[in-house]
XYZ file of C-alpha atoms in Angstrom:
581
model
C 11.129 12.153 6.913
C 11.412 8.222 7.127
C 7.739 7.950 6.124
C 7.421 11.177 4.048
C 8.876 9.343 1.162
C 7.544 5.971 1.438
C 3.893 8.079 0.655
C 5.538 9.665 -1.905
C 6.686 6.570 -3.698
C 3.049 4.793 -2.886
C 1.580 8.040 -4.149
C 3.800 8.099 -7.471
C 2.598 4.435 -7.838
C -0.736 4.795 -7.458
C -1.092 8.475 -9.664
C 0.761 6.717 -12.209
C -1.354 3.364 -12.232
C -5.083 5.904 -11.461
C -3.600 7.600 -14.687
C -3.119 4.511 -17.023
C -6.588 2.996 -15.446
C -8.259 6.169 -16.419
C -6.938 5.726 -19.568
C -7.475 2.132 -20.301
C -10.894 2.887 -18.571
C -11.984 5.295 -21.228
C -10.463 3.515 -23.982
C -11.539 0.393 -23.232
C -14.912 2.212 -23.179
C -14.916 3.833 -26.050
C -13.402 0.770 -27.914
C -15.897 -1.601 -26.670
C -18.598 0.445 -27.140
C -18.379 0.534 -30.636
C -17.179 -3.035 -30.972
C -20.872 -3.610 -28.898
C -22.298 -1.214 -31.200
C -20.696 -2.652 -34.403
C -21.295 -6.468 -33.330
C -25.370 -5.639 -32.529
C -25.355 -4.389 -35.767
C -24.180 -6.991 -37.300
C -25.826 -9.269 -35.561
C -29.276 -7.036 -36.361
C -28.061 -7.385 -39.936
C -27.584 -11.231 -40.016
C -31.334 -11.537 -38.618
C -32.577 -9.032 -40.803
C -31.105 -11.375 -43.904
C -32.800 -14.039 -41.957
C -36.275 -11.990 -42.505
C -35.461 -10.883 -45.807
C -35.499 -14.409 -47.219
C -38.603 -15.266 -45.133
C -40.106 -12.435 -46.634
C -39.317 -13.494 -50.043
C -41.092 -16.298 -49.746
C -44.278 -15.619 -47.358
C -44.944 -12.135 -48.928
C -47.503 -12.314 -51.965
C -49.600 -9.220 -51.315
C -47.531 -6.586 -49.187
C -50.740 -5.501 -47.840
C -52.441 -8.417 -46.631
C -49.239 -11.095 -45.915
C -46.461 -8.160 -44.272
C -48.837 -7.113 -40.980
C -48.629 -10.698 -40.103
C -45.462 -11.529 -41.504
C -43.401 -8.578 -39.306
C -45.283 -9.404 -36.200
C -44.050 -13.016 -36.363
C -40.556 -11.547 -37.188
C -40.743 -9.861 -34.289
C -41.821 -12.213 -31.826
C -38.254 -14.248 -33.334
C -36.057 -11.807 -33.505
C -37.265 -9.773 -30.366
C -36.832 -6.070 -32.373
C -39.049 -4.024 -34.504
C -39.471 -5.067 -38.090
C -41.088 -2.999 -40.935
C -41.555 -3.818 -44.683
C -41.689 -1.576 -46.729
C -42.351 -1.125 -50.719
C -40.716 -0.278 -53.107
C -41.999 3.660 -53.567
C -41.383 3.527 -49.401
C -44.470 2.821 -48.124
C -45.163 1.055 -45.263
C -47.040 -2.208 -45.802
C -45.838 -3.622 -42.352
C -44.614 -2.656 -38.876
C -44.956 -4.927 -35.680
C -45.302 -1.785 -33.842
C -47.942 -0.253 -35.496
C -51.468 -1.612 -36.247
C -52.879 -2.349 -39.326
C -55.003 0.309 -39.422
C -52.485 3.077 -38.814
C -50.067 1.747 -41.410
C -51.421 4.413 -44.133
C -50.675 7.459 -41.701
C -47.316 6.655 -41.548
C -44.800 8.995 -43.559
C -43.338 7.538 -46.517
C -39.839 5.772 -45.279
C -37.872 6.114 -49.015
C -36.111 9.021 -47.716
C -34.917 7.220 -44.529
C -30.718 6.598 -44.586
C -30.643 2.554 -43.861
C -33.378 2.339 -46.685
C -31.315 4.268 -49.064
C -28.248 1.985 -48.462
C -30.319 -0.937 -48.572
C -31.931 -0.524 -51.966
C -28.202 0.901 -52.662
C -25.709 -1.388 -51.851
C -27.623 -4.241 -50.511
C -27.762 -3.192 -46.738
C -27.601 -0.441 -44.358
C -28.021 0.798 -41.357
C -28.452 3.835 -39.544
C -28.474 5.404 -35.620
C -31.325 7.959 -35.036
C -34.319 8.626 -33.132
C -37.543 7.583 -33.868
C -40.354 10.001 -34.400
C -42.919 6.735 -33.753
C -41.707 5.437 -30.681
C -40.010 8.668 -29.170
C -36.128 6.248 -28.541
C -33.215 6.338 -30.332
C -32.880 3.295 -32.212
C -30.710 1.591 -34.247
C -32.014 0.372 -38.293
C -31.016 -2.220 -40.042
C -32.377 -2.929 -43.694
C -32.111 -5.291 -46.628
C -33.693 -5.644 -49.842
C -36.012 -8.806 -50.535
C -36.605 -10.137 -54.117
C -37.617 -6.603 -55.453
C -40.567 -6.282 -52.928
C -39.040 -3.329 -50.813
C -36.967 -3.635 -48.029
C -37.041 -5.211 -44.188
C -35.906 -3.283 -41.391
C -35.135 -4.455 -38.290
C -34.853 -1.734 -35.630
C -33.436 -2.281 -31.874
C -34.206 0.221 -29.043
C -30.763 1.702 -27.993
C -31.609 1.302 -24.309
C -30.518 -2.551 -24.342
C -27.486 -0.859 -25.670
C -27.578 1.718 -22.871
C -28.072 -0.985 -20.417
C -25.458 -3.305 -21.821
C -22.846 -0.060 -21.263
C -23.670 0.030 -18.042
C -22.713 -3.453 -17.069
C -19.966 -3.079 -19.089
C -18.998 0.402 -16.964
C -19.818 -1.504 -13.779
C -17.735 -4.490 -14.616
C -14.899 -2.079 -16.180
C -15.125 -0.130 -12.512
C -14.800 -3.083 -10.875
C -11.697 -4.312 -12.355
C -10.187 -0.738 -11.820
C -11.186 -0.978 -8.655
C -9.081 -4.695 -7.982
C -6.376 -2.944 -10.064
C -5.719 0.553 -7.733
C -5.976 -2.002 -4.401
C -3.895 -4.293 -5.987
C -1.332 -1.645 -6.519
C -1.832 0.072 -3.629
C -1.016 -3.434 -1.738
C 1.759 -4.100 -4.477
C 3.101 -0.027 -3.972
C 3.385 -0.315 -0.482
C 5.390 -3.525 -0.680
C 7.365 -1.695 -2.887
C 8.078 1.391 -1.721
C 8.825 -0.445 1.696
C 11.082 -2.431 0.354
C 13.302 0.654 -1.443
C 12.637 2.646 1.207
C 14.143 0.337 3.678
C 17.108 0.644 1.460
C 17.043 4.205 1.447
C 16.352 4.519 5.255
C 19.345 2.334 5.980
C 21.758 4.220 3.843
C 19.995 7.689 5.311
C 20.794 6.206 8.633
C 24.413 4.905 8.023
C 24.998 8.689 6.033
C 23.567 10.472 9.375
C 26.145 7.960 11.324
C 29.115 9.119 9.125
C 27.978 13.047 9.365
C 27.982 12.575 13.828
C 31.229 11.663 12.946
C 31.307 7.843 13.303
C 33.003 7.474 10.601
C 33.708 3.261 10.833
C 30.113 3.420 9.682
C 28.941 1.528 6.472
C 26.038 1.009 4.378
C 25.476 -3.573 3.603
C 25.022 -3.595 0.045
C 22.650 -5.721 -0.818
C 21.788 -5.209 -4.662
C 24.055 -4.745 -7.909
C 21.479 -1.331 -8.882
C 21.350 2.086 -7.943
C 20.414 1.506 -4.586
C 23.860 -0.843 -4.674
C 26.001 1.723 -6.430
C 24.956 4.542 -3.756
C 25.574 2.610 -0.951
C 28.896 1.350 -2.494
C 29.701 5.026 -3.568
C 29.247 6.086 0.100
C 31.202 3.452 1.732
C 33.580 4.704 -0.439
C 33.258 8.037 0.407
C 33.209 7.325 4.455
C 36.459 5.659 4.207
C 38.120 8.377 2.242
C 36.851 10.763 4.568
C 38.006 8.803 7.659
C 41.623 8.113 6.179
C 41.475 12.304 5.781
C 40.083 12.664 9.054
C 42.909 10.438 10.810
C 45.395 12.161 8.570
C 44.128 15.647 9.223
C 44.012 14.194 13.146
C 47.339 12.744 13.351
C 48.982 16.132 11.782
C 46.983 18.099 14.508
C 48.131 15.972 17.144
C 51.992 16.480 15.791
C 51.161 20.204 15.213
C 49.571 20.276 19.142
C 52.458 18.821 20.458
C 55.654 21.242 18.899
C 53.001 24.133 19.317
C 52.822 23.464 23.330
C 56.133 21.619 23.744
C 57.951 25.010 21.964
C 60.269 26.800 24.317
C 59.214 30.372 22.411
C 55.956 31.830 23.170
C 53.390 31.994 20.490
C 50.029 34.120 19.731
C 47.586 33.881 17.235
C 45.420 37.190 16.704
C 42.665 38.250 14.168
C 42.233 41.098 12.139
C 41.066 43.376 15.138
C 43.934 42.420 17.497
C 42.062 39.953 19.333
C 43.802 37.077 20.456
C 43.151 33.558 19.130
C 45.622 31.293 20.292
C 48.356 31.084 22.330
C 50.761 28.039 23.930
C 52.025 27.737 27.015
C 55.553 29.161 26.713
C 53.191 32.853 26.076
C 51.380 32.130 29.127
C 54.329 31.515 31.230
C 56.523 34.194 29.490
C 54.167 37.187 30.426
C 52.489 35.146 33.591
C 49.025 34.713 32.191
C 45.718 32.613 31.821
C 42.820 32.545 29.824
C 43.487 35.057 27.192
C 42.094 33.941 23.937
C 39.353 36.252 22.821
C 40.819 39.055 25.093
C 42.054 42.361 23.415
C 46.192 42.305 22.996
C 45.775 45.860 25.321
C 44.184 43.473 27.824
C 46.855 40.516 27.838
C 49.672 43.113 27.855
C 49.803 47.154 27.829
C 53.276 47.532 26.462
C 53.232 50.473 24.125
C 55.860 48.894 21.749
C 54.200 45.551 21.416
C 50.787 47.345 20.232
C 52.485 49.234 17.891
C 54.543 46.503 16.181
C 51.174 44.351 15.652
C 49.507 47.418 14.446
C 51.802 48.294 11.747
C 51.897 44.157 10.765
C 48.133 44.707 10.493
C 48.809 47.673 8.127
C 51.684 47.012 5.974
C 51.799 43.184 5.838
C 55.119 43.125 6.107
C 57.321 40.968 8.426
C 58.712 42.574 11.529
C 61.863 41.714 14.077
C 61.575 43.888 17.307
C 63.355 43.499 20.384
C 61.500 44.514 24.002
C 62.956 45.243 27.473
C 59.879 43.649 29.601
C 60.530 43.476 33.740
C 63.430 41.788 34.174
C 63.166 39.832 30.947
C 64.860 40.728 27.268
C 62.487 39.614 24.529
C 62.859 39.047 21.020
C 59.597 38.730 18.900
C 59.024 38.175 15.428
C 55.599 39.070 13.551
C 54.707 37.765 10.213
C 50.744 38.519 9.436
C 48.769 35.586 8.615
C 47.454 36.293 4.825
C 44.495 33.702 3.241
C 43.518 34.821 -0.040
C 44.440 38.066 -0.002
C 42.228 38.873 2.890
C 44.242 39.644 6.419
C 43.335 36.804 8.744
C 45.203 38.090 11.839
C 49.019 38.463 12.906
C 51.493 35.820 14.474
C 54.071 36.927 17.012
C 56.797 34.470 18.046
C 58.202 35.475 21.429
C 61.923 34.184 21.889
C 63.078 34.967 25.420
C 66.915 36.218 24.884
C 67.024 37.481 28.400
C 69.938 34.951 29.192
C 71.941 35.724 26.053
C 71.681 39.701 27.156
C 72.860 38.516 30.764
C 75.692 36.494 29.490
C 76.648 39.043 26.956
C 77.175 41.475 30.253
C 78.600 38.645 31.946
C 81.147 38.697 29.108
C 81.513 41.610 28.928
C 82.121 42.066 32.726
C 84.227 39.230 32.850
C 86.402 40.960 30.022
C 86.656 44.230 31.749
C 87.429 42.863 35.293
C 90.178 40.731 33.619
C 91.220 43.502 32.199
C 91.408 45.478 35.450
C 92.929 42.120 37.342
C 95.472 41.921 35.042
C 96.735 45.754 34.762
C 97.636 46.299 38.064
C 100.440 43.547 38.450
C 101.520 44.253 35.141
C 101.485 47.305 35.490
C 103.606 47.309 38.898
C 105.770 44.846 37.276
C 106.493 47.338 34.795
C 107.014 50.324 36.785
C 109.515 48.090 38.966
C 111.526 46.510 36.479
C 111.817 50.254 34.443
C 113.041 51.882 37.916
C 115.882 48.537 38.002
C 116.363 48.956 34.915
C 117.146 53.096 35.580
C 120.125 52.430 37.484
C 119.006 50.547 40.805
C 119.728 47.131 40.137
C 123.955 47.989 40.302
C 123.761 50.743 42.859
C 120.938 50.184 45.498
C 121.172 46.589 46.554
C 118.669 47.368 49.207
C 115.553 48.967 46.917
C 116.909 46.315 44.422
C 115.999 43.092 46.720
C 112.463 44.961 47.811
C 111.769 45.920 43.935
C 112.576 41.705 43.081
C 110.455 40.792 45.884
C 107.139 43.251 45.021
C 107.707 41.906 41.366
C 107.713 38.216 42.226
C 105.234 38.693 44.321
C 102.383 40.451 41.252
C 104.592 37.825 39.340
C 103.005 35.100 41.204
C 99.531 36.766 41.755
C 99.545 37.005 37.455
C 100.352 32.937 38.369
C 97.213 32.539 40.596
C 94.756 34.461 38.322
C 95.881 32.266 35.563
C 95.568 28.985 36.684
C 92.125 30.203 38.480
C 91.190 31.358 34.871
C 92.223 27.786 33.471
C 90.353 25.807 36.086
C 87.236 27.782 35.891
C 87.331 27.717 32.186
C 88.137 24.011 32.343
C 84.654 23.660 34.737
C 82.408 25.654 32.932
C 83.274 24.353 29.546
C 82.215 20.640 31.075
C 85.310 19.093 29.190
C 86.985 18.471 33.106
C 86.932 14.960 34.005
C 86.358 13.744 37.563
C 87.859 10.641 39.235
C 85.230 9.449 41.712
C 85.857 7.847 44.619
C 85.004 6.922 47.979
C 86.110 10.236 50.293
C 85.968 10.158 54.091
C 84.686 13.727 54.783
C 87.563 13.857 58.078
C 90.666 13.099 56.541
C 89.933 15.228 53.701
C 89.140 18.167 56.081
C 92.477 17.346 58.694
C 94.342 17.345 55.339
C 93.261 20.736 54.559
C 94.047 22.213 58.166
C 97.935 20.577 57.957
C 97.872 23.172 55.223
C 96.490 25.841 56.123
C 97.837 25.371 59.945
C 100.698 28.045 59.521
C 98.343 30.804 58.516
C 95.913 30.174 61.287
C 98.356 30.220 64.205
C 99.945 33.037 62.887
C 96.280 34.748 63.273
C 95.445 32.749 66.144
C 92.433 31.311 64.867
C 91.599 27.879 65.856
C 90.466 25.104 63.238
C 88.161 22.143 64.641
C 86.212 19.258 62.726
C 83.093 18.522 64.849
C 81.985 15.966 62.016
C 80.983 12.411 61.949
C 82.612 9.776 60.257
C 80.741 10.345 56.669
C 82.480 9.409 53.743
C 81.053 10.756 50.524
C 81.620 10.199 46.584
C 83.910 12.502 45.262
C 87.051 13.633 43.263
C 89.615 14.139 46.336
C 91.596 16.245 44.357
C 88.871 18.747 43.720
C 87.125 18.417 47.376
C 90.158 19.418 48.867
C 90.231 22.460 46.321
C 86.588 23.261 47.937
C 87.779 23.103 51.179
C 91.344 24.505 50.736
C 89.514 28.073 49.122
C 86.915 27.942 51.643
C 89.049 27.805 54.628
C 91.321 29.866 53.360
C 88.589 32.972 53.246
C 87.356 31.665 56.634
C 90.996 32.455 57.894
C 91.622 35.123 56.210
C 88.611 37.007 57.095
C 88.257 35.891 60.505
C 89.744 37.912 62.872
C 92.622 37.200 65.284
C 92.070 34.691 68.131
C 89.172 33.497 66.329
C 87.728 30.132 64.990
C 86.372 27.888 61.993
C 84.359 24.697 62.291
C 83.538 22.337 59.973
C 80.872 20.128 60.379
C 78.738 17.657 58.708
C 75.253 16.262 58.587
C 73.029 13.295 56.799
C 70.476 14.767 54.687
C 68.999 11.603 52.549
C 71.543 10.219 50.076
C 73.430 14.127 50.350
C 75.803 14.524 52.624
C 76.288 18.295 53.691
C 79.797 19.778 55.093
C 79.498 22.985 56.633
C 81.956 25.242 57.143
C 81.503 28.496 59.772
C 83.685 30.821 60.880
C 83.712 34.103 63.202
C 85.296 36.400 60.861
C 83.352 40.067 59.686
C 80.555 38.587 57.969
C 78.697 39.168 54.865
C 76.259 41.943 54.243
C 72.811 40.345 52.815
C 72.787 42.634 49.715
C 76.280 40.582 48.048
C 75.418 37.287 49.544
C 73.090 36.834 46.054
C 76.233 37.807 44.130
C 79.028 36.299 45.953
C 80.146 33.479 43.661
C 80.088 35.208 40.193
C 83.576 35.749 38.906
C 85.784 38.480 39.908
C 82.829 39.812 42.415
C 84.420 40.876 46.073
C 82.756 42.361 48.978
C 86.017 44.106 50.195
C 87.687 44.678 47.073
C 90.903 46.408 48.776
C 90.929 44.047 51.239
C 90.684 40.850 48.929
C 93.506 42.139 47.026
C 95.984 42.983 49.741
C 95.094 39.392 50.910
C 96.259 38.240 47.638
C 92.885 36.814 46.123
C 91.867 36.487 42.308
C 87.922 36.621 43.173
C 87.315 33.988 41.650
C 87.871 31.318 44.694
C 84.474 31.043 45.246
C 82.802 30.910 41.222
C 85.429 27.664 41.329
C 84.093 26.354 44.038
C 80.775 26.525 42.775
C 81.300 24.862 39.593
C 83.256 22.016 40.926
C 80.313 21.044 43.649
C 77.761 21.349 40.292
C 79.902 19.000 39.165
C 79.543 16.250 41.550
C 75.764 16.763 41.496
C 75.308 19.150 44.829
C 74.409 22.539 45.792
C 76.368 25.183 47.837
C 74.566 27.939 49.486
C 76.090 30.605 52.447
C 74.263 31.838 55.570
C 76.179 35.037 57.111
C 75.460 37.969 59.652
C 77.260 41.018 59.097
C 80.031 41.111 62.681
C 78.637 37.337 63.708
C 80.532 35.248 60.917
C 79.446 33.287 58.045
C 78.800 29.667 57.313
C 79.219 28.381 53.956
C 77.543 24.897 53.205
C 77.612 22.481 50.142
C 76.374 18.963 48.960
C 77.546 15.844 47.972
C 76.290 12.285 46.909
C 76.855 9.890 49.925
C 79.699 7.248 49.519
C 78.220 4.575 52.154
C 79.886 3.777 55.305
């Protein structure tokens, strides 16, 4: 390619100077060949004037003074000369002998001889029946004698166009070398122009785009270059743009928490970010099938009637263990279906607190019915006539009412602490807690309701002091104790120990009681949830010890977790930031 059009520019250059030389050639030929022709004639003519006036004067008889007369001629003039009379007879030819003079045919009729005895001179081009050449005549009249003619073979003329053909060649010759030497410079010198900007233009379309063309004239060679340095900058300033808004576009397309897929017409998928993959636990789907990334009926369905109506769609699926909302709007570019987009928005946690809530609201519901409801049916049988007349019933009936009076009192403030935690708005008072005295402080309280089980409480900690609200810790350990007690049975014991795990310090606290069966251990601190519901209330819990617990060691930054064998006893442990020593 690089060479292809340095021949054709030396090829232009030399067809176009070939087709001027031709045509100067065969001008110049044609042109100078009369000029030749014209300028022997006239130089025939000026020696034939020359003859004429020696004739004038040397010829006395025509027939005895012109034999001699034309052969002197002649021998001067180096051409044929002829006399002849008047009535165009030949008296004289230095051609022809003496002798043979009266065979010749009368000349009166010839053209030049006409013209001469005419107009004073002529001349003529024809070929000559005597010497078997074409010739060329010249004639002029001389003092009413006749007429000389002077007559030149036309093969000095011949000859003298062939040196002027040779010497016409030769120039033509110089000139195409010439311009072949001056085409190539040429040529090589725009096509070095042309190859450069070629090369800087095949630069710019491998995409380096920082690329650009030297300009190195003010012509058209100047104005393309300058036109695509132009161009390449535009086109990089697009390219960054277009770049920069694909990097932004990248980055809230993978960084979106909803899942996202791309399909075409035929329900093939595109593109997809990584929330998709995660959501329905896949890899490598583009240019799979939607049947083969996911065989819900539903979801199949919904993206074929997107495909069909092109008309947005909000439909809600029940996947394994997972609620998801998607939302397909087909992907329309100039009136032609491109494909469909699905936006997958995982509500699975909104379902589960919405039956949290509305759990929560029923067990309320039910927590808070049966005190009221004994507190009613007590006060309405006082109110009947017992408070006056049975003191007895009437002290029992006070007590059994103050006693769902103050369970209403417990659920309360539980319901106001735990609302207080999971709302976030509770603030804590750090400080530096040694683990011991808050546990020793826990068992003075708690020490009446353990000997009168006969259980046995017994720190077998170390001397680990941690960062915490006291306040609340001693809330942890007061409701955890307080279940190891009460469901431990008589005679028995609770420990509490500790141990150094890193910059977490965890307390654990075991017990002998009945245990836990494995099935509720994963439910165990959700609001309101007991495993011995009867038993919980006759102990006088709210069931919601426990979910407080939780939230307050979330709080302080730990983790609480229970180990428990149905019969052998439980051991509830939690985790909290080290206060140094």
């Amino acid at each position: 390619m690089k060479g292809s059009f340095r021949l054709k520019l030396m090829a232009s250059y030399l067809a176009l100077v070939l087709l001027l030389g031709a045509g100067i050639y065969f001008y110049l030929m044609r042109d100078l060949e009369e000029r030749q022709v014209a300028s022997i004639r006239d130089h025939l003519l000026d020696q034939a004037r020359v003859a004429a006036l020696m004739a004038a004067k040397e010829i006395h008889d025509p027939v005895q003074d012109a034999p001699a007369l034309t052969a002197a001629v002649a021998k001067a003039v180096r051409a044929r000369v002829t006399v002849i009379g008047p009535d165009g007879v030949v008296t004289g030819d230095s051609e022809v002998k003496p002798a043979e003079l009266p065979h010749l045919e009368n000349h009166a009729g010839r053209p030049e001889v006409r013209q001469a005895a005419a107009g004073g001179s002529g001349s003529s081009l024809r070929y000559s029946a005597t010497l078997h050449l074409d010739m060329l005549y010249v004639a002029v009249p001389f003092s009413n004698q006749g007429v000389i003619r002077l007559a030149l073979p036309l093969s000095d003329l011949a000859l003298a166009k062939t040196k002027l053909k040779h010497s016409l060649a030769a120039a033509f010759a110089v000139a195409v070398l010439l311009s072949l030497a001056l085409s190539y410079l040429f040529s090589n010198l725009i096509s070095g122009n042309l190859r450069t900007i070629a090369a800087a233009a095949a630069q710019i379309g491998r995409g380096n785009l920082a690329t650009r063309v030297p300009v190195r004239s003010s012509d058209e060679l100047g104005g393309l270059a300058r036109v695509l340095n132009e161009m390449a900058r535009k086109i990089e300033e697009q390219v960054e743009r277009i770049s920069r808004e694909k990097n932004r576009l990248d980055a809230i397309f993978k960084g979106m928490g909803e899942g996202v897929m791309v399909t075409d017409a035929d329900g093939t998928v595109t593109l997809v970010n990584p929330a998709f993959r995660e959501l329905f636990g896949v890899r490598g789907v583009e240019g799979k099938l939607l049947l083969e990334v996911s065989r819900h009926p539903d979801l199949h369905a919904a993206c074929r009637e997107v495909a069909t109506s092109r008309n947005e769609q909000i439909q809600e699926l029940a996947l394994p263990g997972k609620h998801i909302l998607v939302h397909w709007v087909p992907l329309v570019e100039q009136a032609r279906l491109a494909g469909v987009v699905a936006v997958f928005h995982d509500i699975t946690d909104i379902r589960n607190l919405e039956k949290v809530r509305r759990d929560f609201v029923a067990n309320v519901s039910h927590e808070l019915r049966t005190p009221v409801a004994v507190i009613q049916g007590y006060a309405e049988t006082l109110l009947s006539g017992a408070l006056d007349t049975d003191p007895e019933r009437r002290d029992r009936f006070l007590g059994i009412i103050h006693a769902h009076a103050q369970r209403l009192t417990n659920l309360i403030g539980d319901l106001l602490t735990l609302s207080e935690l999971e709302s976030g708005v509770i603030k804590l008072d750090l400080e530096r807690v040694t683990v011991e005295a808050a546990v020793r402080q826990t068992f003075l309280l708690l020490e009446q309701k353990a000997e009168a089980k006969g259980i046995a409480m017994e720190y077998r900690g170390g001397k680990e002091a941690v960062l915490a609200d006291r306040g609340r810790i001693e809330q942890v350990l007061i409701n955890l104790l307080d279940n190891a007690v009460k469901y431990s049975r008589e005679g028995g014991k609770v420990e509490v120990s500790t141990a150094r795990e890193g910059e977490m310090v965890r307390i654990l606290v075991q017990d002998t009681g009945i245990g836990i069966p494995e099935k509720e251990l994963a439910r165990l601190f959700e609001r309101f949830y007991r495993v011995d519901q009867a038993r919980s209330r006759e102990e006088g819990g709210t069931g919601l010890g426990l979910s407080i617990v939780k939230h307050i060691i979330q709080a302080h930054g730990g983790a609480i977790s229970v180990q428990s064998n149905p019969g052998e006893g439980s051991v509830f442990s939690f985790t909290l930031r080290t206060g140094g020593n």
